[in-house]
């Protein structure tokens, strides 16, 4: 669907002065993690700009009347399915005085009614009725020139790919498939283009700028160093076959590994790569009980879609993560754990069990929840300094033979610089 967003007065972010270091995406000025002016400019250029954003899963709005609320950056959004089966995206802001119209995460209704003065909207966002429009006993009410059709919930463009509903404020954003690129689209379909079943959701506040999480999920360098559980129990190690694939514009990435290549490796058996925990055993080995769901040997993958979407498939733990900026140093991270319709009860149990690896209280991902805050705190007050991101080279290219690289992190900054218009 493609609809014209309605005209409204744009709130212009304050001017920002930032000269990017001459090394380009291999350096990131720490100022971008704590500067309020840059944060405001991102809301305009990225979250209201020519970028597609995750809104929700199509399965969450399957039936007529289904409603899901979400965000694009700081802007609250509603996704609905109307009686004719069409999807709509719109800003969750009443056309009267701006109150939130939908208050629940999920709902099913025939129409949308604002609780403040009861203005009522169709599921496509058109205004249907205004309380006391004709006043009471002939007194009060709206002026004669009041026209219902001139007021509605602000629509946004939406498109669906592999069961995911994306939205954008911008008419300049290319069609979604073009925005994603061929390889991103193909891998997204591999993991997500199946009838999906939501197994559970949760969210957590992380105390860092949203871009530190965007970096962290592209940072294949840290995965086996910070997350010692991965290496100890051979879920993901850098000596497994694997690689990094960057999209054509470098904004999105896929990191993957093949567990069986390690287990089958004779050299590995002789020259084991030790971890701090080597020799540890799990009391509950069923945590890692898994089956091969695909025929490409990939057993661990993290896919990012610029700016704030992540799809993980670790063993059989499939999850969508998306993160929402909640201020310059605060981010809300949402997790949706998934299975496929048609999974056996045993397979579903394995997916739920493996879900314990990640999430707010997971064995692995809690480390990411705090490491980003360490960077937020460590860089505080160092606006004139920058990070050093040269592992695996200085450019942002795919590397299908090694994941000892920060190429995908550089890819993110490449996209960020481009869209923010920061000159070197
Ligand atoms: S703010 Fe919604 S009806 Fe008044
Ligand atoms: Fe991590």
Coordinates of C-alpha atoms and ligand atoms in Angstrom, one line a residue:
X1 CA 0.0 0.0 0.0
X2 CA 1.2 3.5 -0.7
X3 CA -0.6 6.5 0.8
X4 CA 0.4 10.1 1.0
X5 CA 1.2 11.1 4.6
X6 CA -0.9 14.2 5.4
X7 CA 0.7 17.6 5.5
X8 CA 1.7 18.9 8.9
X9 CA 4.1 21.5 10.3
X10 CA 7.5 19.9 10.6
X11 CA 9.4 20.2 13.8
X12 CA 12.9 21.1 12.8
X13 CA 15.7 19.7 14.9
X14 CA 18.3 22.3 16.2
X15 CA 21.4 22.7 14.0
X16 CA 24.1 20.2 14.8
X17 CA 27.8 20.7 14.3
X18 CA 29.7 17.5 13.8
X19 CA 32.7 16.8 11.5
X20 CA 33.2 13.1 11.1
X21 CA 36.8 11.9 11.4
X22 CA 38.7 11.5 8.1
X23 CA 38.9 7.7 8.6
X24 CA 35.2 7.5 7.9
X25 CA 33.2 4.6 9.2
X26 CA 36.2 3.1 11.0
X27 CA 35.9 5.9 13.6
X28 CA 32.8 7.0 15.5
X29 CA 32.8 10.3 17.4
X30 CA 31.5 9.5 20.9
X31 CA 29.4 12.6 20.7
X32 CA 26.8 10.8 18.6
X33 CA 25.9 8.7 21.7
X34 CA 25.1 11.5 24.0
X35 CA 24.3 14.7 22.1
X36 CA 20.7 15.9 22.4
X37 CA 20.9 17.8 19.1
X38 CA 22.1 14.7 17.2
X39 CA 19.4 12.6 18.8
X40 CA 16.7 15.1 17.7
X41 CA 18.2 15.2 14.1
X42 CA 18.0 11.4 14.0
X43 CA 14.3 11.5 14.7
X44 CA 13.9 13.7 11.7
X45 CA 16.4 12.2 9.2
X46 CA 16.3 8.5 10.2
X47 CA 12.9 7.8 11.9
X48 CA 11.0 10.3 9.7
X49 CA 13.3 9.9 6.8
X50 CA 13.6 7.6 3.7
X51 CA 14.1 4.4 5.8
X52 CA 11.8 1.4 6.4
X53 CA 11.0 0.5 10.0
X54 CA 9.8 -2.7 11.6
X55 CA 6.2 -2.2 12.8
X56 CA 5.0 -5.7 13.8
X57 CA 4.5 -9.2 12.5
X58 CA 1.7 -9.8 10.1
X59 CA 0.5 -12.7 12.2
X60 CA -0.3 -10.2 15.0
X61 CA -2.8 -8.4 12.8
X62 CA -4.2 -11.4 10.9
X63 CA -7.9 -11.0 11.5
X64 CA -10.3 -8.1 10.6
X65 CA -10.3 -5.6 13.4
X66 CA -6.9 -6.6 14.7
X67 CA -4.9 -3.7 16.1
X68 CA -1.2 -3.5 17.2
X69 CA 0.5 -0.5 18.6
X70 CA 4.2 0.1 18.1
X71 CA 6.7 3.0 17.4
X72 CA 8.8 4.5 14.7
X73 CA 11.5 6.2 16.7
X74 CA 9.7 8.2 19.3
X75 CA 6.4 8.4 17.3
X76 CA 3.6 6.1 18.5
X77 CA 2.1 4.0 15.6
X78 CA -1.0 1.9 15.1
X79 CA -1.2 -1.0 12.7
X80 CA -4.7 -2.3 11.8
X81 CA -6.4 -4.9 9.6
X82 CA -9.7 -3.5 8.3
X83 CA -12.9 -5.5 7.5
X84 CA -11.8 -5.9 3.9
X85 CA -8.5 -7.4 5.0
X86 CA -6.3 -4.4 4.1
X87 CA -3.4 -3.4 6.4
X88 CA -3.1 0.2 7.5
X89 CA -0.4 2.1 9.4
X90 CA -1.0 5.4 11.1
X91 CA 0.2 7.7 13.8
X92 CA -1.3 6.9 17.2
X93 CA -2.3 10.5 17.7
X94 CA -5.9 11.8 17.8
X95 CA -6.7 14.4 15.1
X96 CA -8.4 16.5 17.8
X97 CA -5.8 17.3 20.5
X98 CA -3.2 14.7 20.0
X99 CA -4.0 12.1 22.6
X100 CA -3.0 8.5 22.1
X101 CA -6.0 6.7 20.5
X102 CA -5.1 3.1 21.0
X103 CA -3.8 2.4 24.5
X104 CA -3.3 -1.4 24.4
X105 CA -0.4 -3.3 22.7
X106 CA -2.9 -5.5 21.0
X107 CA -6.7 -5.3 20.5
X108 CA -9.5 -6.2 18.2
X109 CA -12.2 -3.6 17.5
X110 CA -14.6 -2.5 14.8
X111 CA -13.4 1.1 15.1
X112 CA -11.0 3.3 17.1
X113 CA -12.3 5.7 19.7
X114 CA -10.2 8.3 21.5
X115 CA -11.0 8.2 25.3
X116 CA -10.5 12.0 25.7
X117 CA -13.5 13.4 23.7
X118 CA -14.7 10.2 22.0
X119 CA -13.7 11.1 18.4
X120 CA -14.3 7.9 16.5
X121 CA -12.2 6.6 13.5
X122 CA -12.6 3.8 11.0
X123 CA -9.9 1.1 11.0
X124 CA -8.2 2.9 8.1
X125 CA -7.9 6.1 10.2
X126 CA -10.7 8.1 8.6
X127 CA -12.7 10.1 11.1
X128 CA -16.2 8.7 11.5
X129 CA -17.8 10.8 14.2
X130 CA -17.3 13.6 16.6
X131 CA -19.1 13.6 19.9
X132 CA -21.6 16.6 20.3
X133 CA -20.8 17.7 16.8
X134 CA -24.2 19.4 16.7
X135 CA -24.0 20.6 20.3
X136 CA -26.7 19.9 22.9
X137 CA -30.2 21.2 22.4
X138 CA -29.1 23.3 19.5
X139 CA -26.3 25.0 21.5
X140 CA -22.6 24.6 21.1
X141 CA -21.1 22.0 18.7
X142 CA -18.7 22.4 15.8
X143 CA -18.8 25.3 13.4
X144 CA -20.8 24.9 10.2
X145 CA -17.8 24.6 8.1
X146 CA -16.5 21.6 10.1
X147 CA -15.8 18.8 7.6
X148 CA -15.2 15.2 8.9
X149 CA -13.2 14.3 5.8
X150 CA -10.6 16.9 6.5
X151 CA -9.5 15.2 9.8
X152 CA -8.0 11.8 10.2
X153 CA -5.2 9.8 11.8
X154 CA -2.0 10.5 9.9
X155 CA -1.3 7.6 7.6
X156 CA 2.1 6.1 6.9
X157 CA 3.3 3.9 4.0
X158 CA 3.3 0.2 4.9
X159 CA 4.7 -2.9 3.1
X160 CA 4.9 -6.5 4.1
X161 CA 7.9 -8.8 3.5
X162 CA 8.3 -12.4 4.9
X163 CA 5.6 -11.9 7.5
X164 CA 7.0 -8.6 8.7
X165 CA 5.0 -5.3 8.5
X166 CA 7.3 -2.4 7.7
X167 CA 6.4 1.3 7.7
X168 CA 7.9 4.6 6.7
X169 CA 6.9 8.2 6.9
X170 CA 8.7 9.0 3.7
X171 CA 7.6 9.1 0.1
X172 CA 11.3 9.0 -0.8
X173 CA 12.0 5.6 0.6
X174 CA 12.5 3.1 -2.2
X175 CA 10.1 0.1 -2.5
X176 CA 10.9 -2.2 0.5
X177 CA 12.5 -5.0 -1.6
X178 CA 14.8 -2.5 -3.1
X179 CA 15.6 -1.1 0.3
X180 CA 16.5 -4.5 1.6
X181 CA 18.4 -5.8 -1.4
X182 CA 18.5 -9.3 -2.8
X183 CA 20.6 -11.2 -0.3
X184 CA 18.9 -9.5 2.7
X185 CA 15.5 -10.4 1.2
X186 CA 16.5 -14.0 0.5
X187 CA 17.8 -14.6 4.0
X188 CA 14.8 -12.9 5.6
X189 CA 12.6 -15.3 3.7
X190 CA 14.7 -18.3 4.7
X191 CA 14.0 -17.6 8.4
X192 CA 10.7 -15.8 8.4
X193 CA 8.7 -16.7 5.3
X194 CA 6.8 -19.5 7.1
X195 CA 3.5 -19.4 9.0
X196 CA 4.7 -18.0 12.2
X197 CA 3.6 -18.7 15.7
X198 CA 4.4 -16.3 18.6
X199 CA 5.7 -18.3 21.5
X200 CA 6.3 -15.3 23.9
X201 CA 7.4 -11.7 24.1
X202 CA 9.2 -9.5 26.6
X203 CA 11.0 -6.2 26.7
X204 CA 13.7 -4.6 28.6
X205 CA 15.1 -1.1 29.1
X206 CA 18.8 -0.9 28.3
X207 CA 20.7 2.2 29.5
X208 CA 22.5 3.2 26.4
X209 CA 21.9 5.2 23.2
X210 CA 20.0 3.1 20.6
X211 CA 23.0 3.1 18.2
X212 CA 25.2 1.2 20.7
X213 CA 22.7 -1.7 20.4
X214 CA 22.7 -1.4 16.6
X215 CA 26.5 -1.7 16.7
X216 CA 26.5 -4.5 19.2
X217 CA 24.3 -6.8 17.1
X218 CA 26.6 -6.3 14.1
X219 CA 29.7 -6.9 16.2
X220 CA 30.7 -10.4 15.4
X221 CA 34.1 -9.7 17.0
X222 CA 32.7 -9.6 20.5
X223 CA 30.3 -12.6 20.2
X224 CA 32.6 -15.3 21.3
X225 CA 34.7 -13.1 23.7
X226 CA 32.0 -11.5 25.8
X227 CA 29.6 -14.5 25.6
X228 CA 31.8 -17.3 26.9
X229 CA 28.8 -19.6 27.1
X230 CA 28.7 -19.6 23.3
X231 CA 32.3 -20.8 23.0
X232 CA 32.2 -23.2 26.0
X233 CA 29.2 -25.0 24.7
X234 CA 30.0 -24.7 21.0
X235 CA 26.9 -22.7 20.0
X236 CA 29.0 -20.2 18.1
X237 CA 32.8 -19.9 17.8
X238 CA 35.0 -18.0 15.4
X239 CA 36.7 -21.3 14.3
X240 CA 33.4 -22.6 12.9
X241 CA 32.8 -22.0 9.2
X242 CA 30.8 -18.8 8.9
X243 CA 30.8 -15.3 7.5
X244 CA 29.5 -11.8 7.3
X245 CA 27.3 -10.7 4.4
X246 CA 26.7 -7.0 3.9
X247 CA 23.8 -5.7 1.8
X248 CA 24.7 -3.7 -1.3
X249 CA 24.4 -0.4 0.5
X250 CA 26.1 -1.9 3.6
X251 CA 23.3 -0.8 5.9
X252 CA 22.0 -4.4 6.7
X253 CA 24.0 -7.5 7.5
X254 CA 23.9 -11.2 8.0
X255 CA 26.3 -13.0 10.3
X256 CA 26.2 -16.8 10.2
X257 CA 28.0 -19.9 11.5
X258 CA 27.9 -23.6 10.9
X259 CA 28.2 -25.6 14.1
X260 CA 28.7 -29.0 12.5
X261 CA 31.9 -27.8 10.8
X262 CA 33.5 -27.5 14.2
X263 CA 32.3 -30.8 15.5
X264 CA 33.4 -32.6 12.4
X265 CA 36.9 -31.0 12.4
X266 CA 39.7 -33.3 13.1
X267 CA 42.1 -30.5 13.7
X268 CA 39.8 -29.1 16.3
X269 CA 39.9 -32.3 18.2
X270 CA 43.7 -32.0 18.4
X271 CA 44.1 -28.3 18.9
X272 CA 41.1 -27.3 20.9
X273 CA 40.4 -23.6 21.3
X274 CA 40.2 -23.2 25.1
X275 CA 37.7 -21.0 26.8
X276 CA 37.8 -19.9 30.4
X277 CA 35.1 -22.5 31.1
X278 CA 36.5 -25.3 29.1
X279 CA 35.4 -28.6 30.6
X280 CA 32.2 -27.2 32.0
X281 CA 29.1 -29.3 31.7
X282 CA 25.5 -28.3 31.7
X283 CA 23.3 -29.8 34.4
X284 CA 20.5 -29.5 31.9
X285 CA 21.9 -30.5 28.5
X286 CA 18.4 -30.3 27.0
X287 CA 18.9 -26.5 26.9
X288 CA 20.9 -27.1 23.7
X289 CA 19.0 -29.9 22.2
X290 CA 18.4 -28.9 18.7
X291 CA 17.5 -30.2 15.2
X292 CA 18.6 -29.1 11.7
X293 CA 15.8 -27.0 10.4
X294 CA 17.5 -26.1 7.1
X295 CA 19.7 -27.9 4.6
X296 CA 22.4 -25.2 4.4
X297 CA 24.2 -26.2 7.6
X298 CA 23.7 -22.7 9.1
X299 CA 23.0 -23.2 12.8
X300 CA 23.4 -19.6 14.1
X301 CA 22.5 -16.4 12.4
X302 CA 22.0 -12.8 13.3
X303 CA 20.4 -10.6 10.6
X304 CA 20.1 -6.9 11.0
X305 CA 17.9 -4.5 9.0
X306 CA 18.8 -0.8 9.3
X307 CA 18.1 0.8 11.6
X308 CA 16.5 -1.1 14.5
X309 CA 15.5 -4.6 13.5
X310 CA 17.3 -7.9 14.3
X311 CA 16.3 -11.5 13.4
X312 CA 18.1 -14.2 15.3
X313 CA 18.1 -17.9 14.7
X314 CA 20.4 -19.5 17.2
X315 CA 20.1 -23.2 16.9
X316 CA 16.3 -23.3 16.8
X317 CA 15.6 -20.2 18.8
X318 CA 14.0 -17.8 16.3
X319 CA 13.3 -14.3 17.6
X320 CA 12.6 -10.9 16.3
X321 CA 14.3 -8.1 18.3
X322 CA 13.5 -4.4 17.7
X323 CA 14.7 -1.5 19.7
X324 CA 13.1 1.9 20.3
X325 CA 15.0 5.0 21.4
X326 CA 13.6 6.3 24.7
X327 CA 15.9 9.3 25.1
X328 CA 19.6 9.9 24.3
X329 CA 20.8 7.3 26.8
X330 CA 17.9 4.9 27.1
X331 CA 16.5 2.3 24.7
X332 CA 13.7 -0.2 25.0
X333 CA 14.5 -3.6 23.5
X334 CA 11.6 -5.8 22.5
X335 CA 11.8 -9.6 21.9
X336 CA 9.3 -11.7 20.0
X337 CA 10.1 -15.5 20.3
X338 CA 8.7 -17.5 17.4
X339 CA 8.1 -20.9 16.1
X340 CA 6.5 -22.2 12.9
X341 CA 2.9 -23.4 12.7
X342 CA 3.4 -27.1 12.1
X343 CA 6.2 -27.5 14.7
X344 CA 5.7 -30.7 16.7
X345 CA 5.2 -30.2 20.5
X346 CA 8.7 -31.5 21.0
X347 CA 10.2 -28.9 18.6
X348 CA 8.2 -26.1 20.2
X349 CA 9.5 -27.2 23.6
X350 CA 13.1 -27.1 22.2
X351 CA 12.6 -23.6 20.8
X352 CA 11.2 -22.3 24.2
X353 CA 14.1 -24.0 26.0
X354 CA 16.7 -22.5 23.8
X355 CA 15.0 -19.1 24.2
X356 CA 16.7 -19.1 27.6
X357 CA 20.0 -18.3 25.9
X358 CA 18.8 -14.8 25.0
X359 CA 16.5 -12.1 26.4
X360 CA 16.6 -10.0 29.5
X361 CA 17.4 -12.9 31.9
X362 CA 19.0 -15.1 29.3
X363 CA 22.4 -16.9 29.7
X364 CA 23.9 -14.9 26.8
X365 CA 22.1 -11.7 26.1
X366 CA 22.1 -10.2 29.5
X367 CA 25.8 -9.5 28.8
X368 CA 24.8 -7.3 25.9
X369 CA 22.3 -5.6 28.1
X370 CA 25.0 -4.3 30.3
X371 CA 28.0 -4.0 28.0
X372 CA 26.3 -1.2 26.0
X373 CA 25.7 0.7 29.2
X374 CA 29.5 0.3 30.0
X375 CA 30.2 2.0 26.6
X376 CA 27.6 4.7 27.3
X377 CA 29.2 5.4 30.7
X378 CA 32.8 5.1 29.4
X379 CA 32.4 7.6 26.6
X380 CA 30.6 10.1 28.7
X381 CA 32.4 13.5 28.7
X382 CA 34.6 12.5 25.7
X383 CA 32.8 14.4 22.9
X384 CA 36.1 15.2 21.2
X385 CA 37.2 11.5 21.0
X386 CA 36.2 8.6 18.7
X387 CA 36.2 4.8 18.7
X388 CA 38.6 2.7 16.7
X389 CA 36.9 0.2 14.5
X390 CA 39.5 -1.5 12.2
X391 CA 39.2 -5.2 13.0
X392 CA 39.1 -7.0 9.7
X393 CA 40.2 -3.9 7.7
X394 CA 39.0 -0.4 7.2
X395 CA 36.3 -0.9 4.7
X396 CA 32.8 -2.4 4.9
X397 CA 32.8 -5.5 2.7
X398 CA 31.3 -9.0 3.0
X399 CA 33.6 -11.6 4.3
X400 CA 32.5 -15.2 3.9
X401 CA 35.6 -16.8 5.3
X402 CA 36.0 -15.0 8.7
X403 CA 33.9 -13.3 11.4
X404 CA 36.9 -11.8 13.1
X405 CA 35.9 -8.5 11.7
X406 CA 34.0 -5.3 12.5
X407 CA 32.9 -4.9 8.8
X408 CA 29.2 -4.9 9.7
X409 CA 29.7 -2.3 12.4
X410 CA 31.4 -0.1 9.8
X411 CA 28.5 -0.9 7.4
X412 CA 26.1 0.6 9.9
X413 CA 28.1 3.8 10.3
X414 CA 28.4 4.0 6.6
X415 CA 24.6 4.1 6.3
X416 CA 24.2 6.4 9.3
X417 CA 26.7 9.0 8.0
X418 CA 25.1 8.9 4.6
X419 CA 21.6 9.5 5.8
X420 CA 22.5 12.0 8.5
X421 CA 24.6 13.9 6.0
X422 CA 27.7 14.1 8.3
X423 CA 30.7 15.2 6.2
X424 CA 34.2 14.0 6.8
Ligands
LIG1 S1 -8.0 14.3 22.0 FE1 -9.0 12.7 21.1 S2 -11.1 13.2 21.1 FE2 -10.1 14.9 22.0
LIG2 FE1 26.3 -9.9 22.1

